[in-house]
mmCIF file of C-alpha atoms in Angstrom:
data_model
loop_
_atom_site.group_PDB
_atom_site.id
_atom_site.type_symbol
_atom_site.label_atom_id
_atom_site.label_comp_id
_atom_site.label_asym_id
_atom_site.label_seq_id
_atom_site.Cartn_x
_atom_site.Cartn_y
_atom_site.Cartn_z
ATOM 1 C CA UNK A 64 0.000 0.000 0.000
ATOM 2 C CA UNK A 65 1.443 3.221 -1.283
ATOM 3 C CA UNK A 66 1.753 5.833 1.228
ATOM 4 C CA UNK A 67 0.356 9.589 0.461
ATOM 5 C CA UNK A 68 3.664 10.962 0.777
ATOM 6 C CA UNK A 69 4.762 9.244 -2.556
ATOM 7 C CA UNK A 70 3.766 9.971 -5.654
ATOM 8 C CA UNK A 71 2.999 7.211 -8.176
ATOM 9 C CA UNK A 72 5.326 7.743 -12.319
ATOM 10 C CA UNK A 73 3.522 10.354 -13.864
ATOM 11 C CA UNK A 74 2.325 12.287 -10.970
ATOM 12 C CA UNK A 75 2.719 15.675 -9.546
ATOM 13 C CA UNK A 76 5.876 15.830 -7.132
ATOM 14 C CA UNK A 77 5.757 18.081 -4.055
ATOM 15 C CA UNK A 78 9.486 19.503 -3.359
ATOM 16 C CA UNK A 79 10.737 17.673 -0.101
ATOM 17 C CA UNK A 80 9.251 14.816 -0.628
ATOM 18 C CA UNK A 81 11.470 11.455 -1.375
ATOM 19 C CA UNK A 82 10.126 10.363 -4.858
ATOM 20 C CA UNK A 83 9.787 6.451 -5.092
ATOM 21 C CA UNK A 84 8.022 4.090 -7.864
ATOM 22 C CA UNK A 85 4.713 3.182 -7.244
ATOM 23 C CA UNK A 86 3.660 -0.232 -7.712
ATOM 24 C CA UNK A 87 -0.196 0.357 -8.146
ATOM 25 C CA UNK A 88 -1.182 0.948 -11.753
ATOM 26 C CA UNK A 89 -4.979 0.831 -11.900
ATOM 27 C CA UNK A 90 -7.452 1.787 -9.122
ATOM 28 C CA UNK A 91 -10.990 -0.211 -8.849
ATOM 29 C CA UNK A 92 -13.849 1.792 -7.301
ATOM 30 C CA UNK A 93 -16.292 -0.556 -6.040
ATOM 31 C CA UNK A 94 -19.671 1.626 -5.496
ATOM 32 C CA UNK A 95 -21.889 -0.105 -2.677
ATOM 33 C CA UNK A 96 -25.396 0.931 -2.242
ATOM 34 C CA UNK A 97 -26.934 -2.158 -1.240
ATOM 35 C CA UNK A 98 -29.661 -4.461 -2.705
ATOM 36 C CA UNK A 99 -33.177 -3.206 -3.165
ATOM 37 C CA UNK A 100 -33.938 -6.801 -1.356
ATOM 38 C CA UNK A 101 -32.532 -5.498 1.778
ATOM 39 C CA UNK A 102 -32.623 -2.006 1.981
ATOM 40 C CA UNK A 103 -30.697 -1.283 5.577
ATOM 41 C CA UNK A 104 -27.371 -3.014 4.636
ATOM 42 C CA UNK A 105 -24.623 -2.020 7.052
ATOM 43 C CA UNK A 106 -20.658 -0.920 6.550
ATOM 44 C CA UNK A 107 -19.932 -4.104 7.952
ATOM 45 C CA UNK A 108 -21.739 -6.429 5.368
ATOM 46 C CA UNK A 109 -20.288 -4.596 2.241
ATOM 47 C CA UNK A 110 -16.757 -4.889 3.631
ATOM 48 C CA UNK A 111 -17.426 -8.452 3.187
ATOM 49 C CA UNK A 112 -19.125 -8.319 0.280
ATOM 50 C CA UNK A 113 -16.099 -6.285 -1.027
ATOM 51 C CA UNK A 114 -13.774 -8.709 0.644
ATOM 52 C CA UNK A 115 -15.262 -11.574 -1.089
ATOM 53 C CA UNK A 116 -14.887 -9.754 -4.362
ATOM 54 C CA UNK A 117 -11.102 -8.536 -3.945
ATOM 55 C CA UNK A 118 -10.647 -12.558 -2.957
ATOM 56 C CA UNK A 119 -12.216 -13.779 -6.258
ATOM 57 C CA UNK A 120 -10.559 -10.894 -8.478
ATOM 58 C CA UNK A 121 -7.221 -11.587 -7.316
ATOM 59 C CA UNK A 122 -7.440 -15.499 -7.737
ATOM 60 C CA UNK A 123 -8.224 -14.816 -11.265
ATOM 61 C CA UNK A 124 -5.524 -12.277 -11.680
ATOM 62 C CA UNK A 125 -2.897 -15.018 -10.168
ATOM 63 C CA UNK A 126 -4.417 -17.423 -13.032
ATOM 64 C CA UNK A 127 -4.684 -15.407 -15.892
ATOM 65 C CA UNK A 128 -2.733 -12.787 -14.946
ATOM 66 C CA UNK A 129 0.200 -13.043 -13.019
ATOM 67 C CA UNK A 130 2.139 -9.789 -14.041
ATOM 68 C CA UNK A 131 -0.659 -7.748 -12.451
ATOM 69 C CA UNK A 132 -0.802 -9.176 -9.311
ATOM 70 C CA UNK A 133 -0.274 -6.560 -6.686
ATOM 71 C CA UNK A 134 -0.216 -3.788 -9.370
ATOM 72 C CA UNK A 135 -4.273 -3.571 -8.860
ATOM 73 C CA UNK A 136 -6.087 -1.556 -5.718
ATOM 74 C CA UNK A 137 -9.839 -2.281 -4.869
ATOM 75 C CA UNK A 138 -11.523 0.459 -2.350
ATOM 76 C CA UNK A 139 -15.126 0.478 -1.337
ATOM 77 C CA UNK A 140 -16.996 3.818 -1.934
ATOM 78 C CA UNK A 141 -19.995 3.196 0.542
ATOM 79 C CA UNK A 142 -22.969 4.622 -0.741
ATOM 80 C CA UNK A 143 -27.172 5.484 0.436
ATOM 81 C CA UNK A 144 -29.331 3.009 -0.884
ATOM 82 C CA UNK A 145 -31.590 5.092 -3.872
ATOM 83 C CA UNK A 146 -34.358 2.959 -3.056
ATOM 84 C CA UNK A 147 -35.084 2.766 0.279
ATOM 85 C CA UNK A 148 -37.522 5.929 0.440
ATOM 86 C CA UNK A 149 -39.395 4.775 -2.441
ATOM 87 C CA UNK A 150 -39.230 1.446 -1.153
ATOM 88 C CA UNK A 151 -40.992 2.957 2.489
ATOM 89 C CA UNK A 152 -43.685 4.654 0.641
ATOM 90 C CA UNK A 153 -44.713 1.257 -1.389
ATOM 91 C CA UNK A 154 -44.802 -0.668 1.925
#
């Protein structure tokens, strides 16, 4: 995991700071709002959702594609459920 101090090729470089290669070369936002089946879905169950999907990406990377293994970051972006007010007004 790169730190913020470093700078990845490419990027803009802040004087003072030690410049050093960085080893991530494509960024995956996953965007979690939920299922419309279950409407009050905590943090905790799309960490493991997005666990479970960073698990199964990266065994297919390591079989089909072993030069990009640890070259490839996954974050969650957490979002509200669009469908939960509708949802309340329909039940």
């Amino acid at each position: 995991m790169a730190s913020v101090d470093m700078s990845c090729p490419g990027s803009p470089v802040m004087f003072g700071v030690n410049s050093t290669a960085c080893k991530t070369t494509v960024l995956l936002l996953a965007l979690h709002a939920g299922s419309v089946l279950d409407a009050n879905v905590d943090l905790t169950a799309k960490k493991s959702d997005i666990t479970t999907f960073r698990g199964a990406f990266e065994l297919v990377m390591r079989q089909h594609y072993p030069s990009m293994v640890g070259r490839i970051a996954i974050k969650l972006v957490s979002c509200p459920s669009i469908c939960t007010e509708g949802l309340g007004v329909l039940s």
